[in-house]
Coordinates of C-alpha atoms and ligand atoms in Angstrom, one line a residue:
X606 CA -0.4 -0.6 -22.5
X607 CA -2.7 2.1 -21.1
X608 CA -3.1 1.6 -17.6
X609 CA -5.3 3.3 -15.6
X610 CA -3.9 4.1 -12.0
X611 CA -6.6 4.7 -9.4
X612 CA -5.0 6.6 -5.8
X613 CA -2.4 7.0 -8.5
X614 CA -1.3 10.7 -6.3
X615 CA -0.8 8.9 -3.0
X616 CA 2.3 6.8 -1.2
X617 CA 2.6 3.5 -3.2
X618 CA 0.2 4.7 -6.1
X619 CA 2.8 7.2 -6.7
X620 CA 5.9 5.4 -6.4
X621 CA 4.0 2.6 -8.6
X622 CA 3.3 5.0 -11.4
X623 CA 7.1 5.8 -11.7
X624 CA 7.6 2.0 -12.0
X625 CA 5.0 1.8 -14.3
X626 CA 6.5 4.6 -16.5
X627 CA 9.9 3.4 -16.8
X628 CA 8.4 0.0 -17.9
X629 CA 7.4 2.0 -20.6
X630 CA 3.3 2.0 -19.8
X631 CA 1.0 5.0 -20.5
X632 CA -0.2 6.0 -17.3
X633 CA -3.6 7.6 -16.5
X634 CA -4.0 8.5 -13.3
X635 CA -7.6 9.0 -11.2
X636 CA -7.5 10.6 -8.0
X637 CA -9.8 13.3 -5.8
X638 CA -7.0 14.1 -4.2
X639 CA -8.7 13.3 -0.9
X640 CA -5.5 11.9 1.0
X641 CA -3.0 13.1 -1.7
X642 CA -1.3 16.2 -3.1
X643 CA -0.8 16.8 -7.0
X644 CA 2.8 18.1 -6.0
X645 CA 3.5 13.8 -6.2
X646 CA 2.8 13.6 -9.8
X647 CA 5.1 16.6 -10.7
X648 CA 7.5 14.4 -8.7
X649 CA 6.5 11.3 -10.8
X650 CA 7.3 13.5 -14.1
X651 CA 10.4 14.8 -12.7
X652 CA 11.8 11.5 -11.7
X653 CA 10.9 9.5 -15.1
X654 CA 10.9 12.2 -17.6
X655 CA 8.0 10.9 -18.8
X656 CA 4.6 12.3 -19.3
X657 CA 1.1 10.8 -17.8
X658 CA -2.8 11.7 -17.7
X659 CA -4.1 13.3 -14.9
X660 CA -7.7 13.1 -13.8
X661 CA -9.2 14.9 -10.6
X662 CA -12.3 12.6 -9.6
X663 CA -13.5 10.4 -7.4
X664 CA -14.0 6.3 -8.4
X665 CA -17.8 6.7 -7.4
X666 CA -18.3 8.7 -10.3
X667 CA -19.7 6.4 -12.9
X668 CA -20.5 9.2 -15.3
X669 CA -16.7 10.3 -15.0
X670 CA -15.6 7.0 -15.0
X671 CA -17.7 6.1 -18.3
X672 CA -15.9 9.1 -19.8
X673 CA -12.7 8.0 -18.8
X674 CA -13.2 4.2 -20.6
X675 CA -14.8 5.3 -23.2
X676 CA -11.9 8.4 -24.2
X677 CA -9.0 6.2 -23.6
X678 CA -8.5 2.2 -24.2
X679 CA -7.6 1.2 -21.1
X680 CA -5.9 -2.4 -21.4
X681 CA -5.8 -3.0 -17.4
X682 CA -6.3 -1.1 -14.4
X683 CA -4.4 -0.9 -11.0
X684 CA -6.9 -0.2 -7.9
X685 CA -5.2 2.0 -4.9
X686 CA -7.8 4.5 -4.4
X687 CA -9.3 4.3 -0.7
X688 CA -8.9 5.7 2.9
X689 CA -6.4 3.5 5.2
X690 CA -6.9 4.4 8.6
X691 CA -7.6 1.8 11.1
X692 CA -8.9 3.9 13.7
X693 CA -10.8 6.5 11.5
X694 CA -12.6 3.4 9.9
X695 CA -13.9 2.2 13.4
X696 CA -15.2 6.2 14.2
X697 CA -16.9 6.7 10.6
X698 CA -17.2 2.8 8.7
X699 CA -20.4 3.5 6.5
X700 CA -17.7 6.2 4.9
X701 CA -14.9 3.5 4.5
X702 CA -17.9 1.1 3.3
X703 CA -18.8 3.7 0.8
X704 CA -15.7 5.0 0.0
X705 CA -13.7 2.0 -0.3
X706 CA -16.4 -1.4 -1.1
X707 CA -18.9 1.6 -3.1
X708 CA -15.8 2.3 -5.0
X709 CA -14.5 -0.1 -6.1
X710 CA -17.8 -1.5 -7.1
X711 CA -18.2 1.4 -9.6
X712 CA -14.7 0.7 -10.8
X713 CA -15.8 -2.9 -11.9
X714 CA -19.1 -2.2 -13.3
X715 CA -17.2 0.5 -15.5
X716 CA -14.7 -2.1 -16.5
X717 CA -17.3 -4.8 -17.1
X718 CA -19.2 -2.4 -19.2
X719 CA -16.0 -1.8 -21.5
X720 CA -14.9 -5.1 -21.5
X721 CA -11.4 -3.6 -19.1
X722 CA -10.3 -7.5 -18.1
X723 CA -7.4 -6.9 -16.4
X724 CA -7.4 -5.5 -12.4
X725 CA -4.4 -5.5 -9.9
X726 CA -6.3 -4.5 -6.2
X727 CA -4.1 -2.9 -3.4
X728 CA -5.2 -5.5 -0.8
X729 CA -3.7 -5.8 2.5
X730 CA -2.1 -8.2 5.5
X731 CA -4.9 -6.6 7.9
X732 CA -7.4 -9.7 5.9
X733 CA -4.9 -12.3 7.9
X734 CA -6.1 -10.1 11.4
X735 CA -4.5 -12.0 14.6
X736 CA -2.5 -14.7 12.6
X737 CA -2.9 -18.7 14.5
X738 CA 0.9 -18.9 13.2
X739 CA 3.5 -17.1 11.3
X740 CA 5.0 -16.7 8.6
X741 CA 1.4 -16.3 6.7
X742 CA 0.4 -18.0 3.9
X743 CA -1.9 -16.8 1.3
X744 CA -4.0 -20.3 2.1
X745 CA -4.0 -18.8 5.8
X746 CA -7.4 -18.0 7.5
X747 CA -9.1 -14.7 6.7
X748 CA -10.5 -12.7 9.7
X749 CA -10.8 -8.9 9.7
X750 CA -11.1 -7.3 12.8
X751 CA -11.7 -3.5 12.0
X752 CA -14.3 -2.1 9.5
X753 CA -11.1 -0.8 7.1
X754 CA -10.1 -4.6 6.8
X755 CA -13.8 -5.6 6.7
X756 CA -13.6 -3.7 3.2
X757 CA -11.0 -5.4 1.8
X758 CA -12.9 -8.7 2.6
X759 CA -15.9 -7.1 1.0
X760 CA -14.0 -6.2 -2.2
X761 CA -11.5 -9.6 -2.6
X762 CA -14.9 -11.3 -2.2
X763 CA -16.5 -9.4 -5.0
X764 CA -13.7 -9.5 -7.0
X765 CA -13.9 -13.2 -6.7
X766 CA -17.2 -13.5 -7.2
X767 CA -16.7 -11.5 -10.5
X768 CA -14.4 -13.8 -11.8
X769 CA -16.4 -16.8 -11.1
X770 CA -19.1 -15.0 -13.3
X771 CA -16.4 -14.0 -16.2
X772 CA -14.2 -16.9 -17.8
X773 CA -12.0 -13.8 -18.9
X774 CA -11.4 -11.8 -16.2
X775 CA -8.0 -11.4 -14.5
X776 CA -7.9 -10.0 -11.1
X777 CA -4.8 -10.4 -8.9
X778 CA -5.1 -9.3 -5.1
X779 CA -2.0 -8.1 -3.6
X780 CA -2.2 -8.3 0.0
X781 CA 0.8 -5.7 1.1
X782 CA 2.2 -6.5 4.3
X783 CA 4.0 -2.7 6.1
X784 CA 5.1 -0.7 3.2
X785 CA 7.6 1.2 4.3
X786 CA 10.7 4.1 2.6
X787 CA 10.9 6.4 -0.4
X788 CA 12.1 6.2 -3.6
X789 CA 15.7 7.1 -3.7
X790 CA 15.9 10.6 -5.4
X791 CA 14.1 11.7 -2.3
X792 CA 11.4 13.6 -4.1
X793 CA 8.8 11.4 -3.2
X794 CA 7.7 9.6 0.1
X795 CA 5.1 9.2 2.5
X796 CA 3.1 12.7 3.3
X797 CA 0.7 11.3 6.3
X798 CA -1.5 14.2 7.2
X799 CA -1.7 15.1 10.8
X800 CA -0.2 12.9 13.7
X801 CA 1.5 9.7 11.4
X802 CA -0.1 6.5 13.1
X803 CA 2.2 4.6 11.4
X804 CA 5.6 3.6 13.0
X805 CA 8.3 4.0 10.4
X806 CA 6.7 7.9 9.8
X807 CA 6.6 8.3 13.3
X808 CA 10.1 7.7 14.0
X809 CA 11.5 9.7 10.8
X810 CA 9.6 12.7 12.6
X811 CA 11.3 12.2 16.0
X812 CA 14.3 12.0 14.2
X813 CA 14.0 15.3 12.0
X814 CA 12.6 17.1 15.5
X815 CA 8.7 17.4 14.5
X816 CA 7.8 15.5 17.9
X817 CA 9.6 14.8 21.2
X818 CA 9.5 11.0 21.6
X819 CA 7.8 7.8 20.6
X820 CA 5.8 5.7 22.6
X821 CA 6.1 2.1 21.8
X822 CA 2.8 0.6 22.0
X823 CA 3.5 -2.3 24.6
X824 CA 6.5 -4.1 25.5
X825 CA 4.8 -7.5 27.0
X826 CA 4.0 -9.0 23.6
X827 CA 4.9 -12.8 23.1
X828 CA 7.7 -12.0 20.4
X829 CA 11.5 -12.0 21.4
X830 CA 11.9 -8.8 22.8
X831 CA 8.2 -8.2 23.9
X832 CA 7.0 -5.3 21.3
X833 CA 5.5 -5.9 18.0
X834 CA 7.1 -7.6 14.7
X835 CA 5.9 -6.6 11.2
X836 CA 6.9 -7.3 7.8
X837 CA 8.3 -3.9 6.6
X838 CA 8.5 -3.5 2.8
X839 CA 10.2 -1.0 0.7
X840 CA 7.8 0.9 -1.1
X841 CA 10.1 0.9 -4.5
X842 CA 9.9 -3.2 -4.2
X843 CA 6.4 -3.2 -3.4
X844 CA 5.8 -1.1 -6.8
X845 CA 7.7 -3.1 -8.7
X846 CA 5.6 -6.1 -7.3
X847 CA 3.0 -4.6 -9.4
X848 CA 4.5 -4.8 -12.4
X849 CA 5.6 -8.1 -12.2
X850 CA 2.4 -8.6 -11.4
X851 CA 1.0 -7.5 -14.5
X852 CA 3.5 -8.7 -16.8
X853 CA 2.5 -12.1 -15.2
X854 CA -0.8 -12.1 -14.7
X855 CA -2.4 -9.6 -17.8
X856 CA -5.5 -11.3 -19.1
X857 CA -4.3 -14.4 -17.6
X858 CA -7.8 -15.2 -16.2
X859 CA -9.1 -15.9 -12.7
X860 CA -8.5 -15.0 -9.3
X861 CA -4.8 -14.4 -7.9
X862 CA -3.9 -13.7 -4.9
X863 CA -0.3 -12.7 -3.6
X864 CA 1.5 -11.6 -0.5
X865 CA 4.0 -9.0 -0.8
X866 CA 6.4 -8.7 2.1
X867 CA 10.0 -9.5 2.9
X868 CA 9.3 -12.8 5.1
X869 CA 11.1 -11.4 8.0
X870 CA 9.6 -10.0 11.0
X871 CA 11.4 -6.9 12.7
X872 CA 10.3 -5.9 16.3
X873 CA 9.6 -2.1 17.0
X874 CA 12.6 -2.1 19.1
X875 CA 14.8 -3.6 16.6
X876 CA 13.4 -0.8 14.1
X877 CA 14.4 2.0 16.4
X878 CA 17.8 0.9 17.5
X879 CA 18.4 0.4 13.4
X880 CA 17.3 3.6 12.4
X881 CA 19.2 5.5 15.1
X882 CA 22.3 3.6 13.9
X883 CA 21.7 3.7 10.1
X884 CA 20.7 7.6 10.6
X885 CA 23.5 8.7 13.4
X886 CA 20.2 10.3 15.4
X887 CA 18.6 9.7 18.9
X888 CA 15.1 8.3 18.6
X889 CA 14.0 8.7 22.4
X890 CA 11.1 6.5 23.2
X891 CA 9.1 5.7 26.1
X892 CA 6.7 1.9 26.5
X893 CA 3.3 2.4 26.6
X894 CA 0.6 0.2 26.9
X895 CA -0.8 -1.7 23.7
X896 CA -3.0 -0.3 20.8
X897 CA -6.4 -1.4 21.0
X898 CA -6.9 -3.8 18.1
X899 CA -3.0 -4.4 17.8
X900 CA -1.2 -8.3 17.2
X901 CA 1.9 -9.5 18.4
X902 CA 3.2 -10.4 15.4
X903 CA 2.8 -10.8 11.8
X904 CA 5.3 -11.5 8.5
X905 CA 4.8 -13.4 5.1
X906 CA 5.8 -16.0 3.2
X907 CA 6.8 -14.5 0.1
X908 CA 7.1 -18.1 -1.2
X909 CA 3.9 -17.8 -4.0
X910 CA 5.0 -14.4 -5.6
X911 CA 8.7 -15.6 -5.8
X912 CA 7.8 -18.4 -7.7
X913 CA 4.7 -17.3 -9.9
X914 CA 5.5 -13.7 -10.2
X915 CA 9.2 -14.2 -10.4
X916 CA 9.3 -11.2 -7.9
X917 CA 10.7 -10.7 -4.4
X918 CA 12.1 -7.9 -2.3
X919 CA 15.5 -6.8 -2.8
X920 CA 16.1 -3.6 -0.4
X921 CA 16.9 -4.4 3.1
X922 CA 15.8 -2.5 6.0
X923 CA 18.9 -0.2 6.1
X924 CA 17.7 1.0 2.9
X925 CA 14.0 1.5 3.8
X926 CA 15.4 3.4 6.7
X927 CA 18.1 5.4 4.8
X928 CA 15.6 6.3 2.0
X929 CA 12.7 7.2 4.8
X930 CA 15.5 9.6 6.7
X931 CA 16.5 11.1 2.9
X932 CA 12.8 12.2 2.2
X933 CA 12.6 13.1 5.6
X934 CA 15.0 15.5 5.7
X935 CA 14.7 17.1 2.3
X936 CA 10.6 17.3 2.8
X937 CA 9.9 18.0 6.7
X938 CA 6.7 19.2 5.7
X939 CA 6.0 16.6 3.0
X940 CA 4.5 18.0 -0.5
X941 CA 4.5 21.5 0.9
Ligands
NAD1249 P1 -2.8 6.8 0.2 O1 -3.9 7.4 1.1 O2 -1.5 7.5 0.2 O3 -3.3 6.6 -1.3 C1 -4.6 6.4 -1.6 C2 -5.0 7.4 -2.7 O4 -6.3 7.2 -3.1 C3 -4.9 8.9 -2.3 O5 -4.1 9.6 -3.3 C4 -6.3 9.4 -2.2 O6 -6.4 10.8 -2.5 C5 -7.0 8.5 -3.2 N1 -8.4 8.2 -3.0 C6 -9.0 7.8 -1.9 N2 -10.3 7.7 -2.1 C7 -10.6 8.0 -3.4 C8 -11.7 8.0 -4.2 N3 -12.9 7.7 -3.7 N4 -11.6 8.3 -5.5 C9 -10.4 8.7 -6.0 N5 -9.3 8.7 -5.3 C10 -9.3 8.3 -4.0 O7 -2.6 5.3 0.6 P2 -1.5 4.2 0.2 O8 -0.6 4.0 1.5 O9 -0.8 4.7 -1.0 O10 -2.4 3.0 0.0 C11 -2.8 2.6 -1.3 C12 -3.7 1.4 -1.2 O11 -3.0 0.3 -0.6 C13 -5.0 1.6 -0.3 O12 -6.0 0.9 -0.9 C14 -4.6 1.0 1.0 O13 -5.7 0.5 1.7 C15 -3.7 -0.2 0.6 N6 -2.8 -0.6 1.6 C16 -1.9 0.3 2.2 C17 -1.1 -0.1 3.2 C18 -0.2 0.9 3.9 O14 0.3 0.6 5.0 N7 0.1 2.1 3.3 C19 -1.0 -1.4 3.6 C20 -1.9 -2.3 3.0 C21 -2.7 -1.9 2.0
UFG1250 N1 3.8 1.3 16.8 C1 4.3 1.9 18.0 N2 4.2 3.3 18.1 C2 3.7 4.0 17.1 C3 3.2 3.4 16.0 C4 3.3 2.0 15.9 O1 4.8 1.2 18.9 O2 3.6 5.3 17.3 C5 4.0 -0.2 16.7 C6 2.6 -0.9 16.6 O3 2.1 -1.2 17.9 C7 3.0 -2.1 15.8 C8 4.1 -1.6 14.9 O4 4.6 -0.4 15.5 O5 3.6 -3.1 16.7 C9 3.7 -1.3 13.5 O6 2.6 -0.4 13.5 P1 2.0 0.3 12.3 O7 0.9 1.2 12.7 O8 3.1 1.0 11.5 O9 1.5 -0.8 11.3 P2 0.4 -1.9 11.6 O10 1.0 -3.3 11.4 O11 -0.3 -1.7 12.9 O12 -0.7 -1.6 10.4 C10 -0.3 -1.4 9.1 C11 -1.3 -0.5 8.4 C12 -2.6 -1.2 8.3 C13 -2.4 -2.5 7.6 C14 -1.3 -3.4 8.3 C15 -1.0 -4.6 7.5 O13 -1.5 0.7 9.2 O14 -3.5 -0.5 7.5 O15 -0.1 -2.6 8.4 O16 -0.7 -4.3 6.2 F1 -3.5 -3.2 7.5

């Protein structure tokens, strides 16, 4: 199949598209390159051996965009383009509106218009916001509480809305939980520009001496050991998720939605005592006081995409870790 890969140069778009290759797909990839270096997709040619399509553009380009359907016969089309920040998204939200809602409206008028029936949407756990109970269901209530989760509402919704209006439209919405690791050559990982606001990013650059210490965002959460529990992924499962994905769900019309995480919750504590012991290095932290806009706690149930995907994770958290530290080490500087 021809699949067109939009955010195709960034973290999971990238390690998706090596997934994607070695399933034997033809890959075109769209990116502007906005959060992203081409350096990843010479790593996504060295790791597979395989060739792909690369386009530098932006999703709100219909004119681009009509070019790019009408050239090549895209069979289905995998959606990661779009900025990520939490905190940016509350300073500047008619850009994540546009961006992000604007984009990905283009994306399905262009696939409408060439009759494209097939979309896999990088969704997210940030839908769920403050979870009434864990593990989450898919069935679970839907709250954002940040304009970056506001536009994945926005989008899910339209995507739904778009299916209830085409009896042959197949959109699945894959709602990641904390992707997390590299792939394990080591040539490609996470590259977050700036200060990472993420945790496991954080810690790998403690560990490899880029900063002094990490300050755990409160310690005085209701969760066993009083800091915060996520649902860490590994970013090779989570890929493969999306293949599974569409060899489940291609043309298969109507609406489906998945989450992908491990179902276990690990504590920020628990994550730095692990990757010190996994890694042999000290991770010196300090408590601080809570992120604005932070939960307590939040994992899946990977129940639905076990069953109707017949995917689940396989790598534990010593391997997100180990593979996090090898990229670490061999990139300090990410896609320099
Ligand atoms: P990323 O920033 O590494 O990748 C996004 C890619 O999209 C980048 O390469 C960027 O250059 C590109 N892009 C952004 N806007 C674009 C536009 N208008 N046109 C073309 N390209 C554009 O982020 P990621 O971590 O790989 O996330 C991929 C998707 O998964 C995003 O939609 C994100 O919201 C979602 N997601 C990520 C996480 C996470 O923690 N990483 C969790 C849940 C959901
Ligand atoms: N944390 C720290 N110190 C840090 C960074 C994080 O203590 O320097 C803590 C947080 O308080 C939280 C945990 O580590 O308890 C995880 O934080 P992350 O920022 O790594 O992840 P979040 O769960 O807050 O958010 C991530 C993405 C969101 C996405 C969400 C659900 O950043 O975009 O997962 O998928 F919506």
């Amino acid at each position: 199949m021809n699949i067109l890969v939009t955010g195709g140069a960034g973290y999971i778009g990238s390690h998706t598209c090596v997934e994607l290759l070695n399933a034997g797909e033809q890959v075109i990839v769209l990116d502007n390159f906005s959060n992203a270096k081409p350096e990843a997709l010479n790593r996504v040619i060295n790791i597979t051996g395989q060739q792909m399509i690369t386009i530098e553009g932006d999703i709100r380009d219909a004119a681009l965009l009509e070019t790019i359907f009408s050239q090549h016969n895209i069979d289905a089309v995998l959606h990661f383009a779009g900025l990520k920040a939490v905190g940016e998204s509350t300073m500047d939200p008619l850009n994540y509106y546009d961006n992000n809602v604007n984009g990905s409206l283009c994306l399905l008028r262009a696939m409408q218009k060439h009759g494209v029936k097939t979309l896999i949407f990088s969704s997210s756990a940030t839908v769920y916001g403050d979870p009434d109970s864990v593990p989450i269901f898919e069935s679970s209530p839907l709250r954002a509480t940040n304009p970056y989760g506001q536009t994945k509402l926005v989008i899910e919704l339209m995507c739904q809305h778009w299916v209830e209006s085409n009896s042959e439209v197949s959109v699945t919405l894959l709602r990641y939980f904390n992707p997390v690791g590299a792939h394990d050559s080591g040539t490609l990982g996470e590259d977050p520009q700036g200060v990472p606001s993420n945790l496991m990013p954080f810690i790998a650059q403690v560990a490899v001496g880029k900063r002094k210490s990490l300050s755990i965002f409160g310690d005085d959460y209701d969760t066993p050991d009083g800091t915060g529990v996520r649902d860490y992924i590994h970013v090779v499962d989570l890929a493969q998720g999306h293949v599974a994905a569409l060899k489940q769900r291609n043309e298969q019309a109507g609406c489906h939605v998945f989450n992908l995480g491990t179902g276990q919750g690990v504590s920020v504590l628990e994550m730095v005592t692990e990757f010190s012991k996994v890694t042999g290095q000290d991770i010196p932290y300090q408590i601080a006081a809570r992120r604005p806009g932070d939960i307590a706690q939040c994992y899946a149930s990977s129940q639905r995409a076990r069953l109707e995907l017949d995917w689940s994770s396989k790598r534990e958290l010593q391997q997100m870790i180990a593979d996090t530290w090898h990229w670490q080490r061999l990139n300090p500087d990410g896609y320099v």
